[in-house]
Coordinates of C-alpha atoms in Angstrom, one line a residue:
Chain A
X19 CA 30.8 14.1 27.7
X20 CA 27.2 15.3 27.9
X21 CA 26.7 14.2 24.2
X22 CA 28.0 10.5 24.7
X23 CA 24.5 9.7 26.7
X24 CA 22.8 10.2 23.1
X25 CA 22.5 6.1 22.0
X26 CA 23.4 6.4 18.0
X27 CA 26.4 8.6 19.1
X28 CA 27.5 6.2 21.8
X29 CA 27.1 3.5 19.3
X30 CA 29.5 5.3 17.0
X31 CA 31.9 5.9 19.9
X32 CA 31.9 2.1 20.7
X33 CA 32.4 1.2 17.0
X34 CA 35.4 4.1 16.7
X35 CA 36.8 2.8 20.1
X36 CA 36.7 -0.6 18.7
X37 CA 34.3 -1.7 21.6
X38 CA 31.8 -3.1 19.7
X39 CA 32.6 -4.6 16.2
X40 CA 29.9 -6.5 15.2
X41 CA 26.6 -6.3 13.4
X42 CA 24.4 -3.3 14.0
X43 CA 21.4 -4.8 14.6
X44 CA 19.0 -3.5 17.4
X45 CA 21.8 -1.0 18.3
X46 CA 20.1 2.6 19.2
X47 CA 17.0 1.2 18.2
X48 CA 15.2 4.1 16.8
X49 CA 17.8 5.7 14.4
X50 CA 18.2 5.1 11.0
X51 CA 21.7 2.8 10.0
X52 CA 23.2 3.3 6.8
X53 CA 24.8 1.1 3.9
X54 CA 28.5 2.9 3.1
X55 CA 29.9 2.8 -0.6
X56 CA 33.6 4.9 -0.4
X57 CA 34.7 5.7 -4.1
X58 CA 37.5 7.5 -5.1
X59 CA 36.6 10.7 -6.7
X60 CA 37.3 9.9 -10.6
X61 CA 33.7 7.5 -10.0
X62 CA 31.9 9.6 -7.5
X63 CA 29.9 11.8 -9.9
X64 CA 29.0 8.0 -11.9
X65 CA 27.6 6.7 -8.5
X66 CA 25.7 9.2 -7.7
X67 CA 24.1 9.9 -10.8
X68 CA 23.7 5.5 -10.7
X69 CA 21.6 6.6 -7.7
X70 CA 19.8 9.2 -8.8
X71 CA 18.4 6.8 -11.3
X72 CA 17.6 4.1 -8.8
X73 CA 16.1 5.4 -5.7
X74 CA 14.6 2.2 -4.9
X75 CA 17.8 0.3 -4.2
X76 CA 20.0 3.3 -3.7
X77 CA 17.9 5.3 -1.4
X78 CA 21.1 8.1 -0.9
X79 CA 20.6 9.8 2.8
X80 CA 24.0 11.7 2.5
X81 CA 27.3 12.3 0.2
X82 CA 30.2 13.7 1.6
X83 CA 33.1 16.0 0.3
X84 CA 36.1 14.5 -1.2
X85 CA 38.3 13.6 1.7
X86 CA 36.4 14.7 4.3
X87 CA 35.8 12.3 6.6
X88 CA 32.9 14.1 8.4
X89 CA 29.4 13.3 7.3
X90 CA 27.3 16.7 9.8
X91 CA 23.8 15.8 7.8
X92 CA 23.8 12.0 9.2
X93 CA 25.1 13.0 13.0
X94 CA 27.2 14.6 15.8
X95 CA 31.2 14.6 14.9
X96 CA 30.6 11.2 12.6
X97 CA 34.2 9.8 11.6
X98 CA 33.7 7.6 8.5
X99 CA 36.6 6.7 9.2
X100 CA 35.9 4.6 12.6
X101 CA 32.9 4.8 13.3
X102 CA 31.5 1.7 10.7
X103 CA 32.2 -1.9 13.8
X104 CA 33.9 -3.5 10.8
X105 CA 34.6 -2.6 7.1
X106 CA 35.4 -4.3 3.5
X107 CA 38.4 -3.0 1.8
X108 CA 39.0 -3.6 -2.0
X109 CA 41.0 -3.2 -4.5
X110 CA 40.1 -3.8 -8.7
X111 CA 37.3 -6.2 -7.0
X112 CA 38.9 -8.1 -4.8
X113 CA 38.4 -7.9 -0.7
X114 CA 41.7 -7.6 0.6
X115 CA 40.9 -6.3 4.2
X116 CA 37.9 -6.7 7.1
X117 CA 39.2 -4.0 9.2
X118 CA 37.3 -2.0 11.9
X119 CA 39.1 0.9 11.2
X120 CA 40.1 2.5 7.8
X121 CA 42.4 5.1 9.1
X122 CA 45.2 3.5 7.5
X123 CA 43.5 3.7 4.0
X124 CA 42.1 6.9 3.6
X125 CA 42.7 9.5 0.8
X126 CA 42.1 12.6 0.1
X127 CA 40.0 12.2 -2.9
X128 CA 37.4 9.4 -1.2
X129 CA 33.7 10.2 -1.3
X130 CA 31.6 8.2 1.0
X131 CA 28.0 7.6 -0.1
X132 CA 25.8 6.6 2.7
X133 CA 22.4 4.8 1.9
X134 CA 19.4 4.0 3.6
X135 CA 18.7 0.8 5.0
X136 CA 15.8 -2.0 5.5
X137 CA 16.7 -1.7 9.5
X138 CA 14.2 1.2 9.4
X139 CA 11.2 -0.2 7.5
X140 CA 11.2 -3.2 9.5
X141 CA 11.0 -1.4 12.8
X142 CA 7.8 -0.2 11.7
X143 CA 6.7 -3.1 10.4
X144 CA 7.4 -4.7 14.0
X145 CA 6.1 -1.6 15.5
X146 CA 2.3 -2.3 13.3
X147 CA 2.5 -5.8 14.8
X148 CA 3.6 -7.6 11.5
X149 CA 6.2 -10.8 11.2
X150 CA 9.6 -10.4 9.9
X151 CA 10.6 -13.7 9.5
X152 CA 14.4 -13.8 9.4
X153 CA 14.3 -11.8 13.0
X154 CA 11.6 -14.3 14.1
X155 CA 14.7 -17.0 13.3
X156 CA 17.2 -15.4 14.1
X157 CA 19.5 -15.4 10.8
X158 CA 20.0 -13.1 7.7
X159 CA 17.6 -11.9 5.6
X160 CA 16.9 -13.7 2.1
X161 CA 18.6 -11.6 -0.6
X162 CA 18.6 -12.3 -4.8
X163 CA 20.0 -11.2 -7.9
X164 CA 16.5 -10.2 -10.4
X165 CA 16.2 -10.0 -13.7
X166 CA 15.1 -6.2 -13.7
X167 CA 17.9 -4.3 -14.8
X168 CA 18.6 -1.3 -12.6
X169 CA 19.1 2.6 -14.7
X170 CA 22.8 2.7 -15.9
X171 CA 25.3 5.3 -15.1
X172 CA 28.5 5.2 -16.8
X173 CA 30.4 2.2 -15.7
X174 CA 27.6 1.3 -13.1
X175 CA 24.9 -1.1 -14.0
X176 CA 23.4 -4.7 -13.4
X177 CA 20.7 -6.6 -11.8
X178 CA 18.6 -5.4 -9.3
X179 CA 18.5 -7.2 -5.7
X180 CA 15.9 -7.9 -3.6
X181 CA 14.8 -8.7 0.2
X182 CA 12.2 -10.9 0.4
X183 CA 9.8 -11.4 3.7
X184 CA 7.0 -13.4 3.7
X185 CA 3.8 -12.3 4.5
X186 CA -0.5 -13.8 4.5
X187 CA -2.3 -11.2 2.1
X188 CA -3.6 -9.1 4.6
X189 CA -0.1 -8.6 6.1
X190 CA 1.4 -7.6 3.2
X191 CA -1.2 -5.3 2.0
X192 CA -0.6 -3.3 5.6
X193 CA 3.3 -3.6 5.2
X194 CA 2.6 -2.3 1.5
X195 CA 1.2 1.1 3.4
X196 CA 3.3 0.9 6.4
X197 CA 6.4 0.7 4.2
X198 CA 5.0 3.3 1.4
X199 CA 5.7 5.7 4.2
X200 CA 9.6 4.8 3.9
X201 CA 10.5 6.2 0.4
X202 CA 14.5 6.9 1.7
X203 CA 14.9 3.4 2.9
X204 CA 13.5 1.0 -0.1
X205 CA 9.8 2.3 0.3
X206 CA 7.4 -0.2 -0.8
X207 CA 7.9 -3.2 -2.4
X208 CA 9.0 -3.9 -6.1
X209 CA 7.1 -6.9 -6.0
X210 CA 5.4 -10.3 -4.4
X211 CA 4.3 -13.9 -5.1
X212 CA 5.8 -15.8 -8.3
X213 CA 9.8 -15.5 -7.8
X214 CA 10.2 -16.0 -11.2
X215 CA 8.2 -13.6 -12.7
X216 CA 11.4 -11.7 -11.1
X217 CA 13.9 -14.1 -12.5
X218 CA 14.3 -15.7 -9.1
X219 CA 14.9 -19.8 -9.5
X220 CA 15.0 -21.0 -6.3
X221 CA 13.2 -18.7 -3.3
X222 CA 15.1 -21.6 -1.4
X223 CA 18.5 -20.4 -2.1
X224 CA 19.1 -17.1 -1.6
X225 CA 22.5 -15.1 -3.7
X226 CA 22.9 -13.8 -0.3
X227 CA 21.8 -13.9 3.3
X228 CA 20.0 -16.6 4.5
X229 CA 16.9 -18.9 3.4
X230 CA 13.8 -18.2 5.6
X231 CA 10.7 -20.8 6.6
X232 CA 7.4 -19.6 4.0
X233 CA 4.4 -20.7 6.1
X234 CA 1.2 -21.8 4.6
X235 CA -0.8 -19.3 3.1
X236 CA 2.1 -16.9 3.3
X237 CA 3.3 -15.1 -0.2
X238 CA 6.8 -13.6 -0.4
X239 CA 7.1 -10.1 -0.9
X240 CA 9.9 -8.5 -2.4
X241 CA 11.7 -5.2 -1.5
X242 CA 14.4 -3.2 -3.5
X243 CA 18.0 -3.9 -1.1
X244 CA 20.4 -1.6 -0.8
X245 CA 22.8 -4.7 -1.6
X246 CA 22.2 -3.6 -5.1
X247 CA 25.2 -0.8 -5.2
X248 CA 27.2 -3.0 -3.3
X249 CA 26.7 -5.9 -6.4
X250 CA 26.9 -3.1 -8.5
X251 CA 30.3 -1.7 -7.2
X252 CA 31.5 -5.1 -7.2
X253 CA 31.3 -5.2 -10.8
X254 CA 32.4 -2.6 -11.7
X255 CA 35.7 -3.7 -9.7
X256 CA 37.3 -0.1 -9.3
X257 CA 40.9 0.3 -8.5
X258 CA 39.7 1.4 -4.8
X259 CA 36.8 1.0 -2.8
X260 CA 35.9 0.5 0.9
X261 CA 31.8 -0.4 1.7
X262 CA 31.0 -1.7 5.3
X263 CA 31.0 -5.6 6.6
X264 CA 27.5 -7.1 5.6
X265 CA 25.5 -5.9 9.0
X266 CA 27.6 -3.4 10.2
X267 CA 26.2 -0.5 9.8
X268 CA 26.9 3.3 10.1
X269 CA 24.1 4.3 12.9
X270 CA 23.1 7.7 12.4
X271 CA 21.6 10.3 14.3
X272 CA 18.4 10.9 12.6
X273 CA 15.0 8.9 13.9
X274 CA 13.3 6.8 11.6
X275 CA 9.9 8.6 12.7
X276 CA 11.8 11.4 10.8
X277 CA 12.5 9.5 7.5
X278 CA 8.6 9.0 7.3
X279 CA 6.9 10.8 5.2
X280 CA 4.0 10.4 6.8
Chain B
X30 CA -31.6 27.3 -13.2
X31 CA -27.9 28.4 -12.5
X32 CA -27.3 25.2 -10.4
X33 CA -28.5 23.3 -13.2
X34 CA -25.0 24.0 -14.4
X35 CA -23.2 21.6 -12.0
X36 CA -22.7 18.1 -13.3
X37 CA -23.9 16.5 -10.5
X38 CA -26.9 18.2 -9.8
X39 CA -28.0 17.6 -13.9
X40 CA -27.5 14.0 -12.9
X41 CA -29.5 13.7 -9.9
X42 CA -32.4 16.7 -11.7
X43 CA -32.3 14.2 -15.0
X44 CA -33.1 11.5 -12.7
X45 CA -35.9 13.3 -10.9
X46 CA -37.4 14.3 -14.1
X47 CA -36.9 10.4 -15.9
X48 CA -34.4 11.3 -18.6
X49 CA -32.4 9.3 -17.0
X50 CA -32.9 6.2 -16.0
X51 CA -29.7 3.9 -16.2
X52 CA -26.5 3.0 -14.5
X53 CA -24.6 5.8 -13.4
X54 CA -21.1 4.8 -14.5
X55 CA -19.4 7.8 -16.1
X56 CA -21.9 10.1 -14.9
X57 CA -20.3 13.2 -14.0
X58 CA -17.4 12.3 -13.6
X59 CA -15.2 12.9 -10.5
X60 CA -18.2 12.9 -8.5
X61 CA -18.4 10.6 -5.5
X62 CA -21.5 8.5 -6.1
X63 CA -23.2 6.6 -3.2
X64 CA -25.0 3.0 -2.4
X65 CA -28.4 3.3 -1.5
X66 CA -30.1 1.5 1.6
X67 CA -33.4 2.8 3.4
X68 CA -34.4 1.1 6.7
X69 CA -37.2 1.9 8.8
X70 CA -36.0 3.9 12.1
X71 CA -36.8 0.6 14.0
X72 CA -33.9 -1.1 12.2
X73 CA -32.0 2.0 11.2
X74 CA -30.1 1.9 14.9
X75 CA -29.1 -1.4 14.6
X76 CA -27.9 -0.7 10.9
X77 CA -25.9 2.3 11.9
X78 CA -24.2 0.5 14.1
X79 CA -23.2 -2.5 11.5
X80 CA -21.3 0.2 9.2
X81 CA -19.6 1.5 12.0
X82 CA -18.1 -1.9 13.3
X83 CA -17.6 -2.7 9.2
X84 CA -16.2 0.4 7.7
X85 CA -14.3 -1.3 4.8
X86 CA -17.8 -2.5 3.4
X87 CA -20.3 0.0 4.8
X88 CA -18.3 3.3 4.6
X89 CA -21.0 5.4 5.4
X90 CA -20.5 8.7 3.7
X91 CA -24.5 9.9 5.1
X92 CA -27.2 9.1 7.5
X93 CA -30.8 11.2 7.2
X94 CA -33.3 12.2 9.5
X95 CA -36.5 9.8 9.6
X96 CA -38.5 10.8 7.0
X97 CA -36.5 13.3 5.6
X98 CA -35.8 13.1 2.1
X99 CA -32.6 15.3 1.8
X100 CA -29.4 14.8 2.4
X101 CA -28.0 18.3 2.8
X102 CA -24.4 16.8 3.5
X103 CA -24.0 15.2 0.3
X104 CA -25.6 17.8 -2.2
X105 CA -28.1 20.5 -2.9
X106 CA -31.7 20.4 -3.1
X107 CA -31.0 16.2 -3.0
X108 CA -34.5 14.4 -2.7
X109 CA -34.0 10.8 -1.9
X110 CA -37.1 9.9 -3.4
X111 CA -36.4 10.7 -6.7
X112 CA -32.5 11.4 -7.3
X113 CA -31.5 7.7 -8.2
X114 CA -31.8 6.7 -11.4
X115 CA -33.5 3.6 -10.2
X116 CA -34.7 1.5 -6.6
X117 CA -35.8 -2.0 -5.8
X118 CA -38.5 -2.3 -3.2
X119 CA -38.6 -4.9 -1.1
X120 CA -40.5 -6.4 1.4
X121 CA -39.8 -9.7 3.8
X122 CA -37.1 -9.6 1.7
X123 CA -39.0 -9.9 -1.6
X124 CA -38.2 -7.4 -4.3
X125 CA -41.5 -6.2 -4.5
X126 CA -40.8 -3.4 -7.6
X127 CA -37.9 -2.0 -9.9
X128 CA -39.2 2.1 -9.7
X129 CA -37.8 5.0 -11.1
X130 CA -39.2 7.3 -8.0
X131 CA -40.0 6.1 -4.8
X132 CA -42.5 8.6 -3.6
X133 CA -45.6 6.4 -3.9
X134 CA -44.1 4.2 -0.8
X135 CA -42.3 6.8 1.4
X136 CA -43.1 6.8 5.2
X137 CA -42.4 9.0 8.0
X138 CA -39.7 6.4 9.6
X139 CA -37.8 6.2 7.1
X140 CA -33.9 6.4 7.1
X141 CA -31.6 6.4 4.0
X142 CA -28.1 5.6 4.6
X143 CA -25.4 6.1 1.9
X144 CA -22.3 4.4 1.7
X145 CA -19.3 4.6 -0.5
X146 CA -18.9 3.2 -3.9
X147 CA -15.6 1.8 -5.4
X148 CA -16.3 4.2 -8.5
X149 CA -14.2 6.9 -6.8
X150 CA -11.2 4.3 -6.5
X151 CA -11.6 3.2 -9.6
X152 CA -11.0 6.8 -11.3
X153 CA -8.0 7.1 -9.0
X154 CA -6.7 3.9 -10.2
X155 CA -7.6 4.9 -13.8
X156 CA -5.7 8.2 -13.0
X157 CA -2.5 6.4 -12.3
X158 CA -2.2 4.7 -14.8
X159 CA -3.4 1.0 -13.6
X160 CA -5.8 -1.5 -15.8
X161 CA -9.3 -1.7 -14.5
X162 CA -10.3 -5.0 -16.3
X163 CA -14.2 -4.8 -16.1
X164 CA -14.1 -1.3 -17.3
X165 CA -12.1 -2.3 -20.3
X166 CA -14.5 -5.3 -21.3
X167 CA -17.5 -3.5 -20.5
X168 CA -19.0 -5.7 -17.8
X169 CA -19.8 -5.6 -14.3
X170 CA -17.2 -5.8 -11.6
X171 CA -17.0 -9.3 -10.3
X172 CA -18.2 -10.2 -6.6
X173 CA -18.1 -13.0 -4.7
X174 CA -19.3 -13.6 -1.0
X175 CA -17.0 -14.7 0.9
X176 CA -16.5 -16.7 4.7
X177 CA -14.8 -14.0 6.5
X178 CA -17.3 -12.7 9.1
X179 CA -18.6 -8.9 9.6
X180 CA -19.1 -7.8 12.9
X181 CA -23.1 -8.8 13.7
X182 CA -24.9 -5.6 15.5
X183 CA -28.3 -6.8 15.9
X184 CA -30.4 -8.7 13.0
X185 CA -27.4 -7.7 11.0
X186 CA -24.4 -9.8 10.0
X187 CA -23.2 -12.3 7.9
X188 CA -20.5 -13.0 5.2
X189 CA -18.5 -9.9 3.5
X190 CA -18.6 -9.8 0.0
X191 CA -15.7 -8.6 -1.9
X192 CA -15.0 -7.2 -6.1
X193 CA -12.2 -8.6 -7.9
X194 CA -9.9 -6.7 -10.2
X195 CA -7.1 -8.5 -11.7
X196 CA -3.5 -6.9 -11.3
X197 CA 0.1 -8.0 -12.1
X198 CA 2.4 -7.8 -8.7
X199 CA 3.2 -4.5 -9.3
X200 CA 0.5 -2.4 -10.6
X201 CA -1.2 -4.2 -7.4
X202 CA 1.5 -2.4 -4.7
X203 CA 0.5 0.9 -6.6
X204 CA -3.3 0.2 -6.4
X205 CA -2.8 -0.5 -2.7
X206 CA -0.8 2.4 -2.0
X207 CA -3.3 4.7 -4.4
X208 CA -6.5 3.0 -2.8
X209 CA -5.4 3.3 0.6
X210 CA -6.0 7.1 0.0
X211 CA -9.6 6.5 0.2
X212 CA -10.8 5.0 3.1
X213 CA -14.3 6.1 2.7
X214 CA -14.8 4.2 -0.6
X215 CA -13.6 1.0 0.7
X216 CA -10.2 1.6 0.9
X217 CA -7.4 -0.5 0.7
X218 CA -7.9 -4.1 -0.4
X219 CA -8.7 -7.0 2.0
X220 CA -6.8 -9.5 0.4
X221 CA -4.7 -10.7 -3.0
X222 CA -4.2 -14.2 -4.4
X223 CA -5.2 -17.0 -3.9
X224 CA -9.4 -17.0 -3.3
X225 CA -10.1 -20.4 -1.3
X226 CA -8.0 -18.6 1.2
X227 CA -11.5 -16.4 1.7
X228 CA -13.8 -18.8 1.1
X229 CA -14.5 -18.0 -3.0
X230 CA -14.3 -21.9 -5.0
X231 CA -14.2 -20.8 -8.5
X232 CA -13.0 -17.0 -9.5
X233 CA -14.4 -18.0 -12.9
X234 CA -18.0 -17.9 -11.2
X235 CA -18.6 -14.9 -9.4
X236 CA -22.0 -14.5 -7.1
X237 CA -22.7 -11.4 -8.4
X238 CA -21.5 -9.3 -11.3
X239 CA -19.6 -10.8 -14.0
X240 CA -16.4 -13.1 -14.6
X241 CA -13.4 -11.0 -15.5
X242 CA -10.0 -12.4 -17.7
X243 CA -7.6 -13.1 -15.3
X244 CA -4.4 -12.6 -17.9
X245 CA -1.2 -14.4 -17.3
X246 CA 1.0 -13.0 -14.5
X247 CA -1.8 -11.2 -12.8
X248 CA -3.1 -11.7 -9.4
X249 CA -6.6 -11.1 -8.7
X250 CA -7.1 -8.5 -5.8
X251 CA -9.9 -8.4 -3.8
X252 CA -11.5 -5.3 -2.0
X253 CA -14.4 -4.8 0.8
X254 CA -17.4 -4.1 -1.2
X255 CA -20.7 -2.3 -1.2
X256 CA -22.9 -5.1 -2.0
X257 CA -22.3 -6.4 1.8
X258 CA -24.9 -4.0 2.9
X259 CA -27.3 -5.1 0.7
X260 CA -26.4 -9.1 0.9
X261 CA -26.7 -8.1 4.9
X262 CA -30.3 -5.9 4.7
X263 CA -31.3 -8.6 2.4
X264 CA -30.8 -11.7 5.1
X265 CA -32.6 -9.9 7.2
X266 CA -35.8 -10.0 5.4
X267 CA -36.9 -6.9 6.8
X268 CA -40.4 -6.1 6.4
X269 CA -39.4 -3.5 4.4
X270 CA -36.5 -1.4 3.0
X271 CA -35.7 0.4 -0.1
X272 CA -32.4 0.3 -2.3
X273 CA -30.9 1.2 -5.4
X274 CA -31.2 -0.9 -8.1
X275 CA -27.4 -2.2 -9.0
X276 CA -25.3 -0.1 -10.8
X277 CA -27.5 3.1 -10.1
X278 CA -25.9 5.3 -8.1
X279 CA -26.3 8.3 -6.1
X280 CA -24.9 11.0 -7.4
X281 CA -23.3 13.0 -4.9
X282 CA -21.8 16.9 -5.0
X283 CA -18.6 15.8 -3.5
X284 CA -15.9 15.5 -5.2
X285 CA -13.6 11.8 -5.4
X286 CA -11.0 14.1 -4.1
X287 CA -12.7 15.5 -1.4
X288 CA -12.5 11.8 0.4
X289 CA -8.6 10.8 -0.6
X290 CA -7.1 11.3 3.0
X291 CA -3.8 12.4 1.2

């Protein structure tokens, strides 16, 4: 197939085929991957509104059509369904599945909500020769629940979460432009230096991910994460929801060149 | 005089004629105002050559012609002799006189170079909303000469000296972002937090200027200033060279939004 030479769609392919089903990370490097949130119908028009309110965090890139398992705006013949390596099923809050395929749960009133991701921002930030730490070491990135309330939508509210990545001064100022130019994957920062000015305790022990080394003369800088609706969702604990495996991304077929907007 | 209409052109006439004879803060505002240097042509090489390896201090908006008093580039009718409000005249790096006109000591090798002021910034910051500290007590921006190197070219070189205006973390990202607009008036900021990491001991005690609150929460944010040029030509002890006296500006015809690059 003339198509299947296209890397993000080949990706997709591998994750619906089931031969690759882990973390997304440097696959098609390039395109923009997405966070998935699948809510059933009755909490659909919440969500989005809970988004529309918080673009920082919940940076939406596409909504689909109850049911419909196609998502044309984010890519060539993309199956929600199969195309994630590995997904979280739950049910009233708890995770009751990992699987890589969600075939077996789908329903005809599901609405998937696809949101942008750090994967992009970072790539420029590599691409304008500036450290990210946690893929310097190798591990997760630092994530934490704030003190800064996100917008609340119906049932859907709560803290909002942060990335952090630590940066010298003059690094952050040009990861403050070079990110700027990212508005539909977190943008620029929400904040940087004193954690607890944030309602962060312990910049040592992350709520999620993993803790990363902050070098002398290096201040952390904070980013909105698009872990935030995921946290969110969680609260909420709906009767039925599916989101992807932390990592495991939906990879789409847009460029992140194209999701600068400038 | 029809053109006697125009803000800026009242401010540079009122300053021809001695009405006025004061800082030009707030003088027509919107109007890009300029730092003064004038070098004899012997020097003026070497000097052009400084801004253009140092363009976050020594944004050069305007070179003239030796001996030519206008600066058709910047404004009409401009005579360099007599538009700014006040000079200093120095010699072997002696100010030598504090005049309101400068006609007495022009020479045919003359060159006047004018370089962006962080006035237009400020009313973008001002525009956005953001605190502007110095403004709101009524003093002096606070400088401070730093040890980070400019580029030498020639005589010229030496430490850059920065101005200070306090922030909290995220009034800062926006100043970066809305300062980054304008790279001819300095431009984004050079650094944030703490000061020994540039060299400055106490940010209580600035070198030129005055002190500023620093309030609780805020970080103070440092930006390439103007006053490097003149610490630079002033090292030099050249045997002679004309500036403007601090805190009286050129008053140009362009407009601050003429040089935001978005």
């Amino acid at each position: 197939m003339a198509s299947s030479a296209k890397p993000a769609y080949q990706a997709r392919l591998d994750a619906r085929n089931g031969k690759h089903t882990g973390p997304t990370a440097n696959v098609a490097p390039g395109h923009v991957q997405a966070n998935l949130a699948i809510l059933p119908r009755a909490l659909a028009a919440d969500f989005l509104h809970f988004c529309q309110l918080n673009p920082k965090p919940c940076p939406l890139l596409a909504m689909s059509e109850p049911g419909d398992p196609s998502l044309p705006r984010l890519g060539e013949d993309i199956d929600i369904r199969s195309d994630v390596p590995r997904y979280r099923v739950w049910r009233n809050g708890e995770l009751v599945d990992e699987p890589t395929d969600i075939r077996a749960y789908w329903r005809d009133d599901l609405v998937s909500f696809l949101i942008g991701c750090s994967f992009s921002f970072e790539e420029a930030m590599l691409d304008n020769g500036l450290p990210v730490r946690h893929i310097e070491q190798g591990c997760n990135v630092p994530m934490y629940r704030t003190n800064v309330p996100t917008e609340r939508a119906g049932p859907f509210g709560g803290p909002l979460v942060v990335s952090m990545r630590p940066l010298k001064a003059a690094d952050a100022i040009r990861a403050i432009q070079v990110t700027s130019r990212f508005p539909s994957v977190h943008g620029a920062p929400v904040h940087f230096g004193d954690p607890s000015l944030i309602g962060i305790a312990d910049i040592n022990r992350p709520d999620y991910g993993d803790a990363v080394e902050i070098r002398e003369g290096e201040i952390p800088v904070f980013w909105a994460c698009g872990v935030t609706p995921q946290s969110v969702v969680a609260a909420v604990k709906p009767e039925f929801c599916i989101t992807h495996a932390p990592g495991h991304m939906l990879v789409t077929d847009w460029l992140n060149s194209r999701v600068a907007v400038l």
